[in-house]
XYZ file of C-alpha atoms in Angstrom:
527
model
C -3.109 6.360 5.328
C -1.539 9.867 6.535
C -4.007 12.178 8.385
C -3.723 15.811 8.676
C -4.181 17.541 11.927
C -6.825 19.990 12.551
C -4.333 22.867 12.421
C -3.438 21.945 8.834
C -7.007 23.192 7.813
C -7.570 26.876 7.220
C -9.377 28.440 10.042
C -11.196 30.784 7.746
C -12.529 30.498 4.191
C -9.744 31.221 1.709
C -10.289 34.254 -0.423
C -10.174 32.212 -3.633
C -13.190 30.206 -2.387
C -16.448 32.201 -2.036
C -19.193 30.924 -0.276
C -22.449 31.082 -2.432
C -25.548 30.800 -0.392
C -23.256 30.143 2.600
C -24.021 26.357 2.222
C -22.337 25.820 5.461
C -18.794 26.408 4.387
C -17.831 29.210 6.932
C -19.238 27.053 9.806
C -17.374 24.028 8.460
C -14.254 26.033 8.106
C -14.563 27.103 11.621
C -14.612 23.811 13.180
C -14.422 21.044 10.496
C -14.951 18.484 13.089
C -16.837 16.760 10.193
C -13.547 15.893 8.582
C -12.115 14.408 11.776
C -15.440 12.211 11.916
C -14.578 11.103 8.287
C -11.113 10.349 9.325
C -12.331 8.050 12.075
C -14.874 6.468 9.616
C -12.130 5.748 7.136
C -9.768 4.412 9.798
C -12.583 2.144 11.172
C -13.194 0.805 7.509
C -9.745 -0.178 7.067
C -9.419 -1.740 10.385
C -12.500 -4.079 9.969
C -11.277 -4.863 6.491
C -7.971 -6.014 7.681
C -9.408 -7.968 10.872
C -11.320 -9.874 8.314
C -8.362 -10.592 6.119
C -5.997 -11.398 8.786
C -8.333 -13.600 10.589
C -8.915 -15.708 7.402
C -5.297 -16.008 6.527
C -3.942 -16.571 9.948
C -6.595 -18.570 11.486
C -8.912 -19.789 8.789
C -11.915 -17.747 9.984
C -14.913 -17.437 8.032
C -15.710 -14.199 6.244
C -19.639 -14.150 5.823
C -19.510 -10.748 4.144
C -16.328 -10.943 2.225
C -17.242 -8.704 -0.710
C -18.402 -6.091 1.908
C -15.239 -6.204 4.087
C -13.355 -6.222 0.974
C -14.659 -3.083 -0.279
C -14.446 -1.487 3.291
C -10.515 -1.157 2.533
C -11.007 0.319 -0.790
C -13.525 2.986 0.571
C -11.591 3.689 3.608
C -8.440 4.575 1.707
C -10.365 6.381 -1.050
C -11.746 8.655 1.946
C -8.304 9.086 3.258
C -7.063 10.246 -0.210
C -9.915 12.350 -1.026
C -9.443 14.201 2.282
C -5.885 14.670 1.525
C -6.315 15.936 -1.823
C -8.896 18.529 -0.684
C -6.604 19.768 2.113
C -3.423 19.822 -0.020
C -5.133 21.878 -2.837
C -5.569 24.489 -0.058
C -2.074 24.158 1.631
C -0.043 24.127 -1.507
C -1.343 27.666 -2.368
C -1.160 28.853 1.156
C 2.584 27.749 2.265
C 5.843 28.544 0.595
C 6.882 25.346 -1.357
C 9.849 24.300 1.187
C 7.430 24.921 4.104
C 4.720 22.813 2.507
C 7.084 19.908 1.739
C 8.848 19.968 5.200
C 5.544 19.980 7.105
C 4.314 17.065 5.019
C 7.405 15.051 5.418
C 7.634 15.701 9.219
C 3.798 14.510 9.340
C 4.666 11.190 7.825
C 8.148 10.071 8.530
C 8.866 10.593 12.335
C 5.705 8.740 13.532
C 6.171 5.901 10.955
C 9.784 5.396 12.085
C 8.623 5.454 15.771
C 5.932 2.923 15.056
C 8.096 0.598 13.094
C 10.870 0.796 15.744
C 8.493 0.152 18.624
C 6.863 -2.926 17.117
C 10.422 -4.194 15.832
C 11.576 -4.179 19.603
C 8.350 -5.534 20.767
C 8.533 -8.520 18.236
C 12.120 -9.174 19.015
C 11.273 -9.339 22.697
C 8.760 -11.749 22.188
C 10.734 -13.878 19.649
C 8.614 -13.045 16.639
C 9.565 -12.182 13.128
C 9.465 -8.685 12.001
C 10.409 -8.293 8.306
C 10.553 -5.794 5.660
C 13.099 -3.633 7.154
C 15.130 -2.324 4.008
C 16.135 1.038 2.944
C 14.018 1.099 -0.079
C 11.011 0.059 1.958
C 11.465 2.695 4.715
C 12.238 5.334 2.234
C 8.461 5.282 1.251
C 9.513 6.018 -2.387
C 7.624 4.643 -5.269
C 9.673 1.508 -6.133
C 7.128 -1.001 -6.737
C 5.845 -3.949 -4.720
C 8.011 -4.807 -1.699
C 8.173 -6.483 1.667
C 7.103 -3.824 4.058
C 7.390 -3.868 7.951
C 3.727 -2.834 8.535
C 2.044 -3.969 5.402
C 0.120 -0.794 4.931
C 3.084 1.420 3.536
C 1.539 1.443 -0.080
C -0.644 4.477 0.751
C 2.227 6.379 2.390
C 4.226 5.800 -0.649
C 1.525 7.293 -2.906
C 0.967 10.289 -0.268
C 4.475 11.160 -0.105
C 4.834 10.990 -3.903
C 1.770 13.363 -4.137
C 3.444 15.697 -1.626
C 6.731 15.822 -3.745
C 4.610 16.239 -7.088
C 2.794 19.416 -5.531
C 6.005 20.851 -4.126
C 7.702 20.523 -7.697
C 4.704 22.309 -9.127
C 4.581 25.084 -6.538
C 8.353 25.514 -7.005
C 7.680 26.030 -10.546
C 5.273 28.831 -9.618
C 2.358 26.760 -11.011
C 0.424 26.125 -7.889
C -2.442 28.296 -8.958
C -2.837 25.884 -12.108
C -3.724 23.207 -9.958
C -7.241 22.705 -11.176
C -6.173 22.182 -14.948
C -3.366 19.958 -13.741
C -5.625 17.832 -11.664
C -8.167 17.664 -14.504
C -5.467 16.713 -17.118
C -4.352 13.969 -14.530
C -7.642 12.404 -14.370
C -7.765 12.404 -18.114
C -4.523 10.765 -18.373
C -5.783 8.025 -15.971
C -9.137 7.488 -17.839
C -7.289 7.151 -20.948
C -4.531 4.739 -19.654
C -6.959 2.480 -17.836
C -8.239 0.393 -20.515
C -4.938 0.270 -22.121
C -2.838 -0.847 -19.126
C -2.374 -4.667 -18.444
C -4.677 -5.671 -15.575
C -1.930 -6.237 -13.095
C -0.656 -2.804 -13.779
C -3.879 -0.793 -13.130
C -4.107 -1.407 -9.348
C -0.465 -2.217 -8.403
C 0.212 -1.455 -4.788
C 2.179 0.593 -4.589
C 3.479 1.187 -8.044
C 6.808 2.013 -9.249
C 7.734 5.700 -10.172
C 6.657 5.176 -13.844
C 3.208 3.798 -13.129
C 1.983 6.448 -10.322
C 0.582 8.970 -12.774
C -1.746 6.303 -14.248
C -2.539 4.010 -11.255
C -6.157 3.710 -10.249
C -5.524 4.437 -6.559
C -4.624 7.960 -7.318
C -8.254 8.941 -8.539
C -9.605 10.114 -5.246
C -6.531 12.315 -4.508
C -6.674 13.921 -8.039
C -10.525 14.453 -7.622
C -9.966 15.821 -4.053
C -7.628 18.495 -5.567
C -10.590 19.716 -7.622
C -12.845 19.787 -4.615
C -12.235 23.476 -3.403
C -13.239 24.768 -6.886
C -16.330 22.471 -7.116
C -17.500 23.844 -3.686
C -16.714 27.422 -4.729
C -18.886 26.950 -7.877
C -21.655 25.714 -5.816
C -21.811 22.165 -7.312
C -21.212 20.376 -3.932
C -23.574 20.590 -1.084
C -24.682 18.789 2.026
C -27.063 16.561 -0.064
C -24.250 15.561 -2.261
C -23.566 12.929 0.021
C -26.637 10.903 -1.370
C -24.840 10.842 -4.691
C -22.037 8.811 -3.216
C -24.371 5.866 -2.500
C -24.796 4.414 -6.261
C -21.002 4.934 -6.808
C -20.222 2.931 -3.753
C -22.884 0.280 -4.488
C -21.471 -0.111 -8.033
C -18.256 -1.249 -6.550
C -19.852 -4.672 -5.883
C -19.986 -5.332 -9.540
C -16.602 -4.486 -10.949
C -13.054 -5.437 -10.380
C -10.657 -4.040 -7.894
C -9.058 -1.417 -10.119
C -12.593 -0.026 -11.288
C -13.796 -0.029 -7.729
C -10.894 2.327 -6.892
C -12.396 4.711 -9.720
C -16.037 4.369 -8.229
C -14.905 4.559 -4.806
C -12.922 7.432 -5.441
C -15.772 9.319 -6.708
C -18.084 8.446 -3.890
C -15.336 9.543 -1.452
C -14.980 12.805 -2.908
C -18.649 13.338 -2.950
C -18.823 12.348 0.833
C -15.850 14.712 1.681
C -17.477 17.630 -0.163
C -20.748 17.134 1.630
C -18.894 16.965 4.860
C -17.009 20.216 4.249
C -20.258 22.209 3.131
C -22.439 20.765 5.971
C -22.888 22.473 9.391
C -20.210 21.242 11.833
C -21.274 18.541 14.083
C -21.300 19.576 17.846
C -18.401 18.326 20.196
C -20.834 17.988 23.396
C -21.612 14.362 23.352
C -19.038 11.918 24.540
C -19.585 9.782 21.369
C -18.825 12.716 19.182
C -15.723 13.676 21.281
C -14.486 10.215 20.986
C -14.762 9.848 17.292
C -13.003 13.377 16.834
C -10.280 12.147 19.097
C -10.079 8.917 16.854
C -9.882 11.186 13.910
C -6.862 13.038 15.625
C -5.248 9.652 16.326
C -6.183 7.934 12.985
C -2.624 8.081 11.437
C -1.231 6.004 14.365
C -4.353 3.553 14.186
C -3.633 3.094 10.505
C 0.157 2.376 11.155
C -0.283 0.242 14.349
C -3.138 -1.936 13.629
C -1.498 -4.574 11.384
C 1.229 -5.614 13.874
C -1.460 -5.366 16.488
C -3.410 -7.901 14.444
C -0.313 -10.245 14.405
C 0.206 -9.916 18.036
C -3.603 -10.809 18.597
C -3.118 -13.864 16.666
C 0.006 -14.976 18.630
C -1.817 -14.130 22.002
C -5.280 -15.792 21.135
C -5.620 -19.463 21.714
C -6.064 -21.474 18.455
C -9.672 -22.584 19.404
C -11.063 -19.152 19.738
C -13.492 -18.231 17.175
C -12.943 -15.556 14.555
C -15.331 -13.384 16.159
C -13.376 -13.437 19.294
C -10.081 -12.969 17.557
C -11.836 -9.900 15.741
C -12.823 -8.435 19.100
C -9.356 -8.620 20.644
C -7.781 -7.167 17.418
C -10.317 -4.141 17.236
C -9.821 -3.561 21.272
C -5.986 -3.842 20.915
C -5.809 -1.421 17.841
C -7.961 1.036 19.527
C -5.860 0.907 22.629
C -2.730 1.346 20.723
C -4.242 4.498 19.002
C -5.408 5.881 22.438
C -1.996 5.279 23.998
C 0.030 6.548 20.975
C -2.177 8.972 19.251
C -1.594 12.009 21.720
C 2.150 11.452 21.575
C 1.823 11.436 17.605
C -0.222 14.878 17.757
C 2.320 16.531 20.191
C 5.275 15.324 18.216
C 4.008 16.797 14.973
C 3.321 20.097 16.619
C 6.652 20.158 18.072
C 8.351 19.431 14.558
C 6.214 21.999 12.992
C 7.491 24.637 15.426
C 11.087 23.525 14.880
C 10.629 23.512 11.081
C 9.067 27.101 11.198
C 12.117 28.371 13.176
C 14.781 27.085 10.493
C 16.647 29.488 8.520
C 15.975 29.332 4.782
C 19.404 28.125 4.009
C 18.903 25.237 6.513
C 15.522 24.440 5.113
C 16.989 24.390 1.591
C 19.675 22.057 2.497
C 17.186 19.811 4.248
C 14.998 19.965 1.108
C 17.608 19.006 -1.309
C 18.911 16.288 0.932
C 15.466 14.671 1.206
C 14.495 14.994 -2.480
C 17.909 13.390 -3.414
C 17.484 10.411 -1.133
C 13.750 10.037 -2.043
C 14.360 10.489 -5.917
C 17.401 8.199 -5.734
C 15.420 5.494 -4.076
C 12.517 5.765 -6.463
C 14.940 5.594 -9.369
C 16.708 2.592 -7.989
C 13.754 0.693 -6.979
C 11.707 1.376 -9.939
C 14.387 0.302 -12.437
C 14.706 -2.889 -10.328
C 10.915 -3.345 -10.533
C 10.984 -2.897 -14.369
C 13.744 -5.480 -14.547
C 11.611 -7.920 -12.609
C 8.490 -7.132 -14.642
C 10.510 -7.794 -17.767
C 11.860 -10.862 -16.377
C 8.367 -12.148 -15.478
C 7.166 -11.352 -18.944
C 9.805 -13.287 -20.575
C 8.971 -16.343 -18.329
C 5.420 -16.231 -19.111
C 6.232 -16.016 -22.776
C 8.475 -19.124 -22.393
C 5.604 -21.014 -20.680
C 3.164 -20.026 -23.145
C 5.516 -21.394 -26.009
C 4.849 -24.957 -24.790
C 1.624 -26.755 -25.272
C -0.898 -26.416 -22.302
C -0.791 -30.343 -21.916
C 2.855 -29.950 -20.863
C 2.000 -28.760 -17.606
C -0.050 -31.589 -16.439
C 2.693 -33.922 -15.334
C 6.322 -33.865 -14.657
C 7.099 -36.247 -17.389
C 5.085 -34.179 -19.949
C 6.963 -30.888 -18.873
C 10.349 -32.377 -19.174
C 9.557 -34.016 -22.488
C 8.430 -30.642 -23.944
C 11.358 -28.692 -22.518
C 13.930 -31.236 -24.083
C 12.041 -31.342 -27.279
C 12.292 -27.517 -27.598
C 15.875 -27.378 -26.266
C 14.627 -25.186 -23.158
C 15.829 -27.597 -20.427
C 18.166 -25.873 -17.805
C 21.554 -27.227 -17.365
C 22.006 -30.153 -14.818
C 24.278 -27.790 -12.836
C 20.937 -26.196 -11.544
C 20.173 -27.043 -7.907
C 16.531 -26.577 -7.245
C 13.762 -28.224 -5.313
C 10.458 -27.769 -3.403
C 11.183 -28.190 0.321
C 7.857 -27.890 1.851
C 4.174 -27.700 1.129
C 2.312 -26.714 4.174
C -1.478 -26.091 4.747
C -2.467 -22.834 5.951
C -5.626 -21.420 7.545
C -7.988 -20.028 4.756
C -7.693 -22.890 2.293
C -4.075 -22.239 1.184
C -0.819 -23.933 0.692
C 2.440 -22.377 1.453
C 5.085 -23.763 -0.901
C 8.876 -23.221 0.076
C 11.436 -23.887 -2.524
C 14.898 -22.657 -3.838
C 16.707 -22.480 -7.236
C 20.413 -21.761 -7.650
C 22.889 -22.439 -10.317
C 26.519 -22.686 -8.973
C 28.008 -22.812 -12.454
C 26.240 -19.482 -13.061
C 25.569 -17.895 -9.659
C 24.109 -14.827 -11.467
C 21.234 -16.828 -13.065
C 17.962 -15.334 -12.016
C 14.983 -17.917 -11.894
C 11.304 -17.402 -11.672
C 9.188 -20.213 -9.825
C 6.140 -21.213 -11.655
C 3.582 -23.312 -9.735
C 0.977 -25.279 -11.748
C -2.117 -27.094 -10.504
C -3.977 -29.415 -12.846
C -2.170 -27.948 -15.866
C -3.074 -24.460 -14.800
C -0.489 -21.715 -13.840
C -1.466 -20.611 -10.240
C 1.603 -18.450 -9.533
C 4.857 -16.992 -10.883
C 7.121 -15.661 -8.272
C 10.623 -14.207 -8.092
C 13.067 -15.380 -5.425
C 12.754 -12.877 -2.498
C 14.349 -14.847 0.343
C 17.906 -15.003 1.389
C 18.988 -18.671 2.254
C 21.766 -18.283 4.910
C 21.236 -21.579 5.991
C 22.403 -23.001 2.565
C 25.579 -20.838 2.634
C 28.590 -23.088 2.805
C 26.770 -26.284 1.906
C 28.338 -28.230 -1.048
C 27.146 -26.580 -4.344
C 26.210 -23.328 -2.606
C 29.502 -21.635 -2.154
C 28.626 -18.874 -4.507
C 25.319 -18.026 -3.172
C 26.638 -14.980 -1.062
C 23.786 -12.613 -0.515
C 21.653 -13.593 -3.538
C 18.053 -14.170 -3.165
C 17.343 -17.835 -4.124
C 14.470 -18.805 -1.962
C 10.760 -18.745 -2.470
C 7.764 -18.782 -0.129
C 4.535 -18.813 -2.221
C 0.953 -19.100 -1.329
C -1.386 -20.976 -3.582
C -5.045 -21.941 -3.236
C -5.823 -25.233 -1.817
C -9.068 -25.661 -3.638
C -7.661 -26.487 -7.145
C -4.309 -27.715 -5.736
C -3.191 -30.832 -3.771
C 0.502 -31.787 -3.121
C 0.010 -34.632 -5.703
C -1.208 -32.342 -8.422
C 1.417 -29.714 -7.864
C 3.946 -28.998 -10.593
C 6.869 -26.666 -9.943
C 8.989 -25.232 -12.681
C 12.091 -22.873 -12.421
C 12.248 -20.471 -15.496
C 15.301 -18.471 -16.050
C 15.619 -14.907 -17.948
C 16.262 -16.860 -21.292
C 13.219 -19.046 -20.979
C 15.109 -22.206 -20.061
C 13.264 -24.361 -17.543
C 13.598 -27.169 -15.255
C 11.066 -29.243 -13.138
C 11.703 -29.064 -9.359
C 11.569 -32.355 -7.475
C 8.670 -32.439 -4.593
C 9.140 -33.355 -1.055
């Protein structure tokens, strides 16, 4: 999650924000070390969450507090978005629109590209795979779920989209109407929440057409209202206590609803931090946490590849606790090494941007918006096509009796009876079923029709008659190019790598089915 440097925070109380009762606003605006501490807290929450997740997935480590560490990620991201909304509400009315956008873009992209490039080179030197390097992924445009280099880009996608939206609002001369716009946005999200399919409420990241209604945007929208709420005297230091019941309620709802509740808690916490007296910098612990707040963007970007490297470096017999300790130490070391460089780079870029002529700034803005908008449109259309294909596949599966999916014989008989069998020209099979740490199976498969190379097929995996996964092909199979029957593959994605839970599934109970866009199906042979 992107972090604003302290120089982004106004050093005096803006004229539009009075300080009733002084409630600590002037002191907080003078130092605002409190927000740096919140950044450090948010980064720490996300780090612990991912250490637990990676430990389970990569090493089969136990998660004794799974519900808590899962919500740590929700709360950490919510704090980042709430901080960003609060700061952007001030900056978008302070800076000219092009300067606002240029500063924000320079904060996100250069460090992001540097971290990606650094770990891509390091992984290559170690002979490790480093994926997700595509134009759409690196654009950080809202294109829908993708394979990402660092696996945390979904928050950056939303953040950059927020910046573009605020830039457009300011360019239309409506920055001063930010409060009614943010309030209307919250109403839109509240109305849409019960109407959206469950999978669309919390899609990470969403395509462009779902950004305005995704639950993850709640803390940012609320953060935009925070300066006005503080000015009205509705937020005080004691407001932090009100965050506790909202955070606690997250344990009893689904992930999308937790984004709402966690977002409210985060905004209350940020508001309390802004209005409270600034915490002193004298103690070593305070200075260390404030520095971590400065470096938290780098920590956020660098920690996932560090966790993967820790898994590679730690012997298999090491406990989950030992692995977690190595992960945290490695991530903090990476932040300490790269964080000062990130801060210096951003300051240098800001100075360079501020020295640009208006004409050069305009050309750069148009170029960025054209590229970003083009990627968003391209990827969102592609995501919509994939969603439509998945919807038709699910409809085709539901058209057959539930008992059809218990055995291969029953499935093939049902398909033939309804005239839904794919032609015999289709070449498809499950190649591998591998056990993974964390009680999962990794299923590898491919599906291709040489008679109709453009035929797109989803892979449905059933266990005991229950649909466990429906996945589109995401992998190129260059190893099959040139083999008999695969001459027309070219650069088409025909390969699948799908995780399914090992609890309800065994290799003997697995049923794999390819489903094309017209609802025709074929059962895949197992290894």
